[in-house]
Amino acid sequence: MTGKRELRVKPIVNGTVIDHITSGQSLNVLKILGINAASRYVVSVLMNVPSGEMKGKDVVKIENRELDPEELDSIALIAPRATINIIRNYEVVGKHRVDPPREVSGLVRCGNPNCISNTNEPVTSRFTVERTGDDIQLRCSYCEYVIDQEIADHLL
Ligand code: CTP
């Protein structure tokens, strides 16, 4: 726990804290969670918080909301070191790292306009996920196109 002087945002009573998000990715995390001007969730966003093990990190706290597996997979692609903390009655009752899946289906659009997954054919996009440290690279299972940066811009 951080000391009083360092506390940036209050602890939450119930909900989810997504911690250790790659700096700069918190707004993309909100997008993945469908949080926008119309949503009613109480949300706190911290950006570029100094963090021992990372150069800086983002943190997203969402009150009274848990995440589904598809949301966790998408977050893992853009923030592979993120930790998910489940908070109940102020206590951290669950903590785990996201785990980038080996393969993703229907989550990402291929960057190749001629890929069969971008035509009118009923073909769901599919990529194999290759991870080197904190770098994630996606390889299209149909056309071999590689997405190795700005993965968030390709999320469906
Ligand atoms: N947190 C919160 N509200 C609570 C409890 C925790 O917002 N009621 C937040 C903390 O501020 C922190 C995260 O949830 O960002 C994880 O809490 P905790 O496990 O207590 O912090 P650390 O030990 O620093 O976590 P880690 O070891 O994962 O860095």
JSON list of C-alpha atoms and ligand atoms in Angstrom, two decimals:
[
{"chain": "A", "resi": 1, "resn": "MET", "atom": "CA", "xyz": [0.00, 0.00, 0.00]},
{"chain": "A", "resi": 2, "resn": "THR", "atom": "CA", "xyz": [1.23, 3.49, -0.79]},
{"chain": "A", "resi": 3, "resn": "GLY", "atom": "CA", "xyz": [1.60, 6.06, 1.98]},
{"chain": "A", "resi": 4, "resn": "LYS", "atom": "CA", "xyz": [-0.94, 8.85, 2.44]},
{"chain": "A", "resi": 5, "resn": "ARG", "atom": "CA", "xyz": [1.22, 11.42, 0.69]},
{"chain": "A", "resi": 6, "resn": "GLU", "atom": "CA", "xyz": [1.51, 9.24, -2.38]},
{"chain": "A", "resi": 7, "resn": "LEU", "atom": "CA", "xyz": [-2.12, 8.24, -2.68]},
{"chain": "A", "resi": 8, "resn": "ARG", "atom": "CA", "xyz": [-3.35, 9.50, -6.04]},
{"chain": "A", "resi": 9, "resn": "VAL", "atom": "CA", "xyz": [-6.80, 7.96, -6.16]},
{"chain": "A", "resi": 10, "resn": "LYS", "atom": "CA", "xyz": [-8.85, 6.54, -3.30]},
{"chain": "A", "resi": 11, "resn": "PRO", "atom": "CA", "xyz": [-9.05, 2.80, -2.75]},
{"chain": "A", "resi": 12, "resn": "ILE", "atom": "CA", "xyz": [-12.27, 1.42, -4.17]},
{"chain": "A", "resi": 13, "resn": "VAL", "atom": "CA", "xyz": [-14.87, -0.61, -2.26]},
{"chain": "A", "resi": 14, "resn": "ASN", "atom": "CA", "xyz": [-15.81, -3.13, -4.95]},
{"chain": "A", "resi": 15, "resn": "GLY", "atom": "CA", "xyz": [-14.72, -3.64, -8.52]},
{"chain": "A", "resi": 16, "resn": "THR", "atom": "CA", "xyz": [-11.61, -4.20, -10.61]},
{"chain": "A", "resi": 17, "resn": "VAL", "atom": "CA", "xyz": [-8.24, -2.47, -10.64]},
{"chain": "A", "resi": 18, "resn": "ILE", "atom": "CA", "xyz": [-6.22, -3.03, -13.80]},
{"chain": "A", "resi": 19, "resn": "ASP", "atom": "CA", "xyz": [-2.68, -2.21, -12.74]},
{"chain": "A", "resi": 20, "resn": "HIS", "atom": "CA", "xyz": [0.70, -2.22, -14.51]},
{"chain": "A", "resi": 21, "resn": "ILE", "atom": "CA", "xyz": [-0.85, -1.21, -17.84]},
{"chain": "A", "resi": 22, "resn": "THR", "atom": "CA", "xyz": [1.79, -0.27, -20.42]},
{"chain": "A", "resi": 23, "resn": "SER", "atom": "CA", "xyz": [2.11, 3.54, -20.28]},
{"chain": "A", "resi": 24, "resn": "GLY", "atom": "CA", "xyz": [-0.20, 5.19, -22.76]},
{"chain": "A", "resi": 25, "resn": "GLN", "atom": "CA", "xyz": [-2.58, 2.25, -23.14]},
{"chain": "A", "resi": 26, "resn": "SER", "atom": "CA", "xyz": [-5.20, 3.12, -20.50]},
{"chain": "A", "resi": 27, "resn": "LEU", "atom": "CA", "xyz": [-7.49, 4.90, -22.96]},
{"chain": "A", "resi": 28, "resn": "ASN", "atom": "CA", "xyz": [-7.36, 1.85, -25.20]},
{"chain": "A", "resi": 29, "resn": "VAL", "atom": "CA", "xyz": [-8.23, -0.31, -22.18]},
{"chain": "A", "resi": 30, "resn": "LEU", "atom": "CA", "xyz": [-11.31, 1.88, -21.61]},
{"chain": "A", "resi": 31, "resn": "LYS", "atom": "CA", "xyz": [-12.24, 1.38, -25.26]},
{"chain": "A", "resi": 32, "resn": "ILE", "atom": "CA", "xyz": [-11.94, -2.39, -24.91]},
{"chain": "A", "resi": 33, "resn": "LEU", "atom": "CA", "xyz": [-14.23, -2.24, -21.90]},
{"chain": "A", "resi": 34, "resn": "GLY", "atom": "CA", "xyz": [-16.76, -0.17, -23.83]},
{"chain": "A", "resi": 35, "resn": "ILE", "atom": "CA", "xyz": [-16.44, 2.71, -21.41]},
{"chain": "A", "resi": 36, "resn": "ASN", "atom": "CA", "xyz": [-17.44, 5.96, -23.06]},
{"chain": "A", "resi": 37, "resn": "ALA", "atom": "CA", "xyz": [-19.39, 9.13, -22.42]},
{"chain": "A", "resi": 38, "resn": "ALA", "atom": "CA", "xyz": [-22.62, 7.15, -22.18]},
{"chain": "A", "resi": 39, "resn": "SER", "atom": "CA", "xyz": [-21.51, 4.60, -19.59]},
{"chain": "A", "resi": 40, "resn": "ARG", "atom": "CA", "xyz": [-22.46, 4.98, -15.96]},
{"chain": "A", "resi": 41, "resn": "TYR", "atom": "CA", "xyz": [-19.53, 3.22, -14.26]},
{"chain": "A", "resi": 42, "resn": "VAL", "atom": "CA", "xyz": [-17.41, 5.11, -11.80]},
{"chain": "A", "resi": 43, "resn": "VAL", "atom": "CA", "xyz": [-13.95, 4.95, -13.39]},
{"chain": "A", "resi": 44, "resn": "SER", "atom": "CA", "xyz": [-10.55, 6.34, -12.35]},
{"chain": "A", "resi": 45, "resn": "VAL", "atom": "CA", "xyz": [-7.69, 6.53, -14.80]},
{"chain": "A", "resi": 46, "resn": "LEU", "atom": "CA", "xyz": [-4.09, 7.16, -13.82]},
{"chain": "A", "resi": 47, "resn": "MET", "atom": "CA", "xyz": [-1.52, 7.75, -16.52]},
{"chain": "A", "resi": 48, "resn": "ASN", "atom": "CA", "xyz": [2.27, 7.65, -16.41]},
{"chain": "A", "resi": 49, "resn": "VAL", "atom": "CA", "xyz": [2.50, 6.80, -12.74]},
{"chain": "A", "resi": 50, "resn": "PRO", "atom": "CA", "xyz": [6.11, 6.14, -11.69]},
{"chain": "A", "resi": 51, "resn": "SER", "atom": "CA", "xyz": [6.51, 2.44, -10.99]},
{"chain": "A", "resi": 52, "resn": "GLY", "atom": "CA", "xyz": [9.51, 0.52, -9.73]},
{"chain": "A", "resi": 53, "resn": "GLU", "atom": "CA", "xyz": [9.59, -2.28, -12.26]},
{"chain": "A", "resi": 54, "resn": "MET", "atom": "CA", "xyz": [8.31, -0.30, -15.25]},
{"chain": "A", "resi": 55, "resn": "LYS", "atom": "CA", "xyz": [9.32, 3.09, -16.67]},
{"chain": "A", "resi": 56, "resn": "GLY", "atom": "CA", "xyz": [5.83, 4.33, -15.96]},
{"chain": "A", "resi": 57, "resn": "LYS", "atom": "CA", "xyz": [2.47, 2.65, -15.88]},
{"chain": "A", "resi": 58, "resn": "ASP", "atom": "CA", "xyz": [-1.20, 3.38, -16.31]},
{"chain": "A", "resi": 59, "resn": "VAL", "atom": "CA", "xyz": [-3.89, 2.16, -13.92]},
{"chain": "A", "resi": 60, "resn": "VAL", "atom": "CA", "xyz": [-7.64, 1.86, -14.49]},
{"chain": "A", "resi": 61, "resn": "LYS", "atom": "CA", "xyz": [-10.08, 1.37, -11.61]},
{"chain": "A", "resi": 62, "resn": "ILE", "atom": "CA", "xyz": [-13.66, 0.44, -12.37]},
{"chain": "A", "resi": 63, "resn": "GLU", "atom": "CA", "xyz": [-16.15, 0.25, -9.57]},
{"chain": "A", "resi": 64, "resn": "ASN", "atom": "CA", "xyz": [-18.71, -2.54, -9.45]},
{"chain": "A", "resi": 65, "resn": "ARG", "atom": "CA", "xyz": [-17.57, -4.23, -12.64]},
{"chain": "A", "resi": 66, "resn": "GLU", "atom": "CA", "xyz": [-15.73, -7.46, -13.40]},
{"chain": "A", "resi": 67, "resn": "LEU", "atom": "CA", "xyz": [-14.14, -8.29, -16.74]},
{"chain": "A", "resi": 68, "resn": "ASP", "atom": "CA", "xyz": [-15.05, -11.10, -19.13]},
{"chain": "A", "resi": 69, "resn": "PRO", "atom": "CA", "xyz": [-12.49, -13.43, -20.76]},
{"chain": "A", "resi": 70, "resn": "GLU", "atom": "CA", "xyz": [-12.68, -11.74, -24.15]},
{"chain": "A", "resi": 71, "resn": "GLU", "atom": "CA", "xyz": [-11.92, -8.35, -22.58]},
{"chain": "A", "resi": 72, "resn": "LEU", "atom": "CA", "xyz": [-8.99, -9.90, -20.70]},
{"chain": "A", "resi": 73, "resn": "ASP", "atom": "CA", "xyz": [-7.57, -11.36, -23.94]},
{"chain": "A", "resi": 74, "resn": "SER", "atom": "CA", "xyz": [-7.77, -7.98, -25.69]},
{"chain": "A", "resi": 75, "resn": "ILE", "atom": "CA", "xyz": [-6.12, -6.21, -22.76]},
{"chain": "A", "resi": 76, "resn": "ALA", "atom": "CA", "xyz": [-3.34, -8.83, -22.75]},
{"chain": "A", "resi": 77, "resn": "LEU", "atom": "CA", "xyz": [-2.53, -7.96, -26.37]},
{"chain": "A", "resi": 78, "resn": "ILE", "atom": "CA", "xyz": [-1.97, -4.27, -25.67]},
{"chain": "A", "resi": 79, "resn": "ALA", "atom": "CA", "xyz": [-0.71, -4.47, -22.07]},
{"chain": "A", "resi": 80, "resn": "PRO", "atom": "CA", "xyz": [0.91, -7.88, -21.55]},
{"chain": "A", "resi": 81, "resn": "ARG", "atom": "CA", "xyz": [2.15, -7.02, -18.05]},
{"chain": "A", "resi": 82, "resn": "ALA", "atom": "CA", "xyz": [-1.19, -5.83, -16.72]},
{"chain": "A", "resi": 83, "resn": "THR", "atom": "CA", "xyz": [-2.40, -7.24, -13.43]},
{"chain": "A", "resi": 84, "resn": "ILE", "atom": "CA", "xyz": [-6.07, -7.66, -12.65]},
{"chain": "A", "resi": 85, "resn": "ASN", "atom": "CA", "xyz": [-7.05, -7.05, -9.04]},
{"chain": "A", "resi": 86, "resn": "ILE", "atom": "CA", "xyz": [-10.52, -8.00, -7.88]},
{"chain": "A", "resi": 87, "resn": "ILE", "atom": "CA", "xyz": [-11.61, -5.82, -4.99]},
{"chain": "A", "resi": 88, "resn": "ARG", "atom": "CA", "xyz": [-14.37, -6.77, -2.57]},
{"chain": "A", "resi": 89, "resn": "ASN", "atom": "CA", "xyz": [-15.13, -4.71, 0.49]},
{"chain": "A", "resi": 90, "resn": "TYR", "atom": "CA", "xyz": [-11.82, -2.81, 0.04]},
{"chain": "A", "resi": 91, "resn": "GLU", "atom": "CA", "xyz": [-9.74, -6.03, 0.05]},
{"chain": "A", "resi": 92, "resn": "VAL", "atom": "CA", "xyz": [-7.78, -7.41, -2.90]},
{"chain": "A", "resi": 93, "resn": "VAL", "atom": "CA", "xyz": [-9.45, -10.84, -3.04]},
{"chain": "A", "resi": 94, "resn": "GLY", "atom": "CA", "xyz": [-7.95, -11.86, -6.38]},
{"chain": "A", "resi": 95, "resn": "LYS", "atom": "CA", "xyz": [-4.83, -10.85, -8.28]},
{"chain": "A", "resi": 96, "resn": "HIS", "atom": "CA", "xyz": [-3.57, -12.29, -11.52]},
{"chain": "A", "resi": 97, "resn": "ARG", "atom": "CA", "xyz": [-1.56, -11.30, -14.52]},
{"chain": "A", "resi": 98, "resn": "VAL", "atom": "CA", "xyz": [-3.21, -11.20, -17.89]},
{"chain": "A", "resi": 99, "resn": "ASP", "atom": "CA", "xyz": [-2.05, -14.05, -20.07]},
{"chain": "A", "resi": 100, "resn": "PRO", "atom": "CA", "xyz": [-1.77, -13.31, -23.78]},
{"chain": "A", "resi": 101, "resn": "PRO", "atom": "CA", "xyz": [-3.58, -16.14, -25.58]},
{"chain": "A", "resi": 102, "resn": "ARG", "atom": "CA", "xyz": [-1.76, -18.29, -28.18]},
{"chain": "A", "resi": 103, "resn": "GLU", "atom": "CA", "xyz": [-4.37, -17.46, -30.77]},
{"chain": "A", "resi": 104, "resn": "VAL", "atom": "CA", "xyz": [-7.10, -14.84, -31.12]},
{"chain": "A", "resi": 105, "resn": "SER", "atom": "CA", "xyz": [-10.26, -15.14, -33.18]},
{"chain": "A", "resi": 106, "resn": "GLY", "atom": "CA", "xyz": [-12.63, -12.34, -34.01]},
{"chain": "A", "resi": 107, "resn": "LEU", "atom": "CA", "xyz": [-10.87, -9.74, -31.86]},
{"chain": "A", "resi": 108, "resn": "VAL", "atom": "CA", "xyz": [-8.53, -8.05, -34.34]},
{"chain": "A", "resi": 109, "resn": "ARG", "atom": "CA", "xyz": [-8.91, -6.87, -37.92]},
{"chain": "A", "resi": 110, "resn": "CYS", "atom": "CA", "xyz": [-6.18, -7.91, -40.38]},
{"chain": "A", "resi": 111, "resn": "GLY", "atom": "CA", "xyz": [-4.21, -4.98, -41.80]},
{"chain": "A", "resi": 112, "resn": "ASN", "atom": "CA", "xyz": [-4.14, -6.51, -45.27]},
{"chain": "A", "resi": 113, "resn": "PRO", "atom": "CA", "xyz": [-7.14, -5.15, -47.18]},
{"chain": "A", "resi": 114, "resn": "ASN", "atom": "CA", "xyz": [-7.03, -8.19, -49.51]},
{"chain": "A", "resi": 115, "resn": "CYS", "atom": "CA", "xyz": [-7.11, -10.73, -46.67]},
{"chain": "A", "resi": 116, "resn": "ILE", "atom": "CA", "xyz": [-10.07, -13.11, -46.92]},
{"chain": "A", "resi": 117, "resn": "SER", "atom": "CA", "xyz": [-11.10, -12.02, -43.42]},
{"chain": "A", "resi": 118, "resn": "ASN", "atom": "CA", "xyz": [-11.68, -8.51, -44.82]},
{"chain": "A", "resi": 119, "resn": "THR", "atom": "CA", "xyz": [-13.95, -9.56, -47.68]},
{"chain": "A", "resi": 120, "resn": "ASN", "atom": "CA", "xyz": [-17.67, -10.27, -47.65]},
{"chain": "A", "resi": 121, "resn": "GLU", "atom": "CA", "xyz": [-16.93, -13.96, -47.05]},
{"chain": "A", "resi": 122, "resn": "PRO", "atom": "CA", "xyz": [-18.13, -15.17, -43.65]},
{"chain": "A", "resi": 123, "resn": "VAL", "atom": "CA", "xyz": [-14.59, -15.64, -42.36]},
{"chain": "A", "resi": 124, "resn": "THR", "atom": "CA", "xyz": [-13.65, -14.71, -38.79]},
{"chain": "A", "resi": 125, "resn": "SER", "atom": "CA", "xyz": [-10.23, -13.11, -38.39]},
{"chain": "A", "resi": 126, "resn": "ARG", "atom": "CA", "xyz": [-7.65, -15.35, -36.74]},
{"chain": "A", "resi": 127, "resn": "PHE", "atom": "CA", "xyz": [-4.10, -14.62, -35.60]},
{"chain": "A", "resi": 128, "resn": "THR", "atom": "CA", "xyz": [-1.36, -16.49, -33.82]},
{"chain": "A", "resi": 129, "resn": "VAL", "atom": "CA", "xyz": [0.14, -14.46, -31.00]},
{"chain": "A", "resi": 130, "resn": "GLU", "atom": "CA", "xyz": [3.93, -14.30, -30.77]},
{"chain": "A", "resi": 131, "resn": "ARG", "atom": "CA", "xyz": [5.41, -12.76, -27.62]},
{"chain": "A", "resi": 132, "resn": "THR", "atom": "CA", "xyz": [8.97, -11.63, -27.06]},
{"chain": "A", "resi": 133, "resn": "GLY", "atom": "CA", "xyz": [9.22, -10.10, -23.59]},
{"chain": "A", "resi": 134, "resn": "ASP", "atom": "CA", "xyz": [6.73, -7.24, -23.59]},
{"chain": "A", "resi": 135, "resn": "ASP", "atom": "CA", "xyz": [6.44, -7.15, -27.37]},
{"chain": "A", "resi": 136, "resn": "ILE", "atom": "CA", "xyz": [3.44, -8.80, -28.93]},
{"chain": "A", "resi": 137, "resn": "GLN", "atom": "CA", "xyz": [3.22, -9.59, -32.60]},
{"chain": "A", "resi": 138, "resn": "LEU", "atom": "CA", "xyz": [0.14, -11.01, -34.35]},
{"chain": "A", "resi": 139, "resn": "ARG", "atom": "CA", "xyz": [0.40, -13.15, -37.49]},
{"chain": "A", "resi": 140, "resn": "CYS", "atom": "CA", "xyz": [-2.70, -13.60, -39.61]},
{"chain": "A", "resi": 141, "resn": "SER", "atom": "CA", "xyz": [-3.55, -17.29, -39.99]},
{"chain": "A", "resi": 142, "resn": "TYR", "atom": "CA", "xyz": [-4.88, -16.69, -43.53]},
{"chain": "A", "resi": 143, "resn": "CYS", "atom": "CA", "xyz": [-2.45, -14.30, -45.22]},
{"chain": "A", "resi": 144, "resn": "GLU", "atom": "CA", "xyz": [0.57, -14.18, -42.83]},
{"chain": "A", "resi": 145, "resn": "TYR", "atom": "CA", "xyz": [0.24, -10.39, -42.46]},
{"chain": "A", "resi": 146, "resn": "VAL", "atom": "CA", "xyz": [2.05, -9.30, -39.29]},
{"chain": "A", "resi": 147, "resn": "ILE", "atom": "CA", "xyz": [0.76, -6.65, -36.88]},
{"chain": "A", "resi": 148, "resn": "ASP", "atom": "CA", "xyz": [3.61, -5.62, -34.61]},
{"chain": "A", "resi": 149, "resn": "GLN", "atom": "CA", "xyz": [2.68, -2.12, -33.54]},
{"chain": "A", "resi": 150, "resn": "GLU", "atom": "CA", "xyz": [-0.41, -0.13, -32.57]},
{"chain": "A", "resi": 151, "resn": "ILE", "atom": "CA", "xyz": [-2.34, -3.34, -32.01]},
{"chain": "A", "resi": 152, "resn": "ALA", "atom": "CA", "xyz": [-5.03, -1.27, -30.30]},
{"chain": "A", "resi": 153, "resn": "ASP", "atom": "CA", "xyz": [-5.82, 0.39, -33.63]},
{"chain": "A", "resi": 154, "resn": "HIS", "atom": "CA", "xyz": [-6.66, -3.03, -35.09]},
{"chain": "A", "resi": 155, "resn": "LEU", "atom": "CA", "xyz": [-9.01, -4.16, -32.35]},
{"chain": "A", "resi": 156, "resn": "LEU", "atom": "CA", "xyz": [-12.52, -4.92, -33.61]},
{"chain": "B", "resi": 1, "resn": "CTP", "atom": "N1", "xyz": [-6.55, -0.91, -4.80]},
{"chain": "B", "resi": 1, "resn": "CTP", "atom": "C1", "xyz": [-7.67, -0.08, -4.84]},
{"chain": "B", "resi": 1, "resn": "CTP", "atom": "N2", "xyz": [-8.66, -0.22, -3.92]},
{"chain": "B", "resi": 1, "resn": "CTP", "atom": "C2", "xyz": [-8.58, -1.13, -2.95]},
{"chain": "B", "resi": 1, "resn": "CTP", "atom": "C3", "xyz": [-7.45, -2.00, -2.87]},
{"chain": "B", "resi": 1, "resn": "CTP", "atom": "C4", "xyz": [-6.44, -1.86, -3.83]},
{"chain": "B", "resi": 1, "resn": "CTP", "atom": "O1", "xyz": [-7.77, 0.77, -5.72]},
{"chain": "B", "resi": 1, "resn": "CTP", "atom": "N3", "xyz": [-9.56, -1.23, -2.06]},
{"chain": "B", "resi": 1, "resn": "CTP", "atom": "C5", "xyz": [-5.53, -0.79, -5.84]},
{"chain": "B", "resi": 1, "resn": "CTP", "atom": "C6", "xyz": [-4.15, -0.37, -5.32]},
{"chain": "B", "resi": 1, "resn": "CTP", "atom": "O2", "xyz": [-4.06, 1.04, -5.32]},
{"chain": "B", "resi": 1, "resn": "CTP", "atom": "C7", "xyz": [-3.23, -0.99, -6.36]},
{"chain": "B", "resi": 1, "resn": "CTP", "atom": "C8", "xyz": [-3.97, -2.27, -6.77]},
{"chain": "B", "resi": 1, "resn": "CTP", "atom": "O3", "xyz": [-5.33, -2.07, -6.41]},
{"chain": "B", "resi": 1, "resn": "CTP", "atom": "O4", "xyz": [-3.13, -0.15, -7.50]},
{"chain": "B", "resi": 1, "resn": "CTP", "atom": "C9", "xyz": [-3.44, -3.50, -6.13]},
{"chain": "B", "resi": 1, "resn": "CTP", "atom": "O5", "xyz": [-3.45, -3.35, -4.73]},
{"chain": "B", "resi": 1, "resn": "CTP", "atom": "P1", "xyz": [-2.35, -4.02, -3.79]},
{"chain": "B", "resi": 1, "resn": "CTP", "atom": "O6", "xyz": [-2.26, -5.47, -4.14]},
{"chain": "B", "resi": 1, "resn": "CTP", "atom": "O7", "xyz": [-2.66, -3.65, -2.39]},
{"chain": "B", "resi": 1, "resn": "CTP", "atom": "O8", "xyz": [-1.06, -3.21, -4.25]},
{"chain": "B", "resi": 1, "resn": "CTP", "atom": "P2", "xyz": [0.42, -3.72, -4.52]},
{"chain": "B", "resi": 1, "resn": "CTP", "atom": "O9", "xyz": [0.83, -4.67, -3.44]},
{"chain": "B", "resi": 1, "resn": "CTP", "atom": "O10", "xyz": [1.25, -2.50, -4.76]},
{"chain": "B", "resi": 1, "resn": "CTP", "atom": "O11", "xyz": [0.20, -4.52, -5.90]},
{"chain": "B", "resi": 1, "resn": "CTP", "atom": "P3", "xyz": [1.31, -5.21, -6.83]},
{"chain": "B", "resi": 1, "resn": "CTP", "atom": "O12", "xyz": [2.15, -6.08, -5.97]},
{"chain": "B", "resi": 1, "resn": "CTP", "atom": "O13", "xyz": [0.45, -5.99, -7.83]},
{"chain": "B", "resi": 1, "resn": "CTP", "atom": "O14", "xyz": [2.07, -4.09, -7.49]}
]
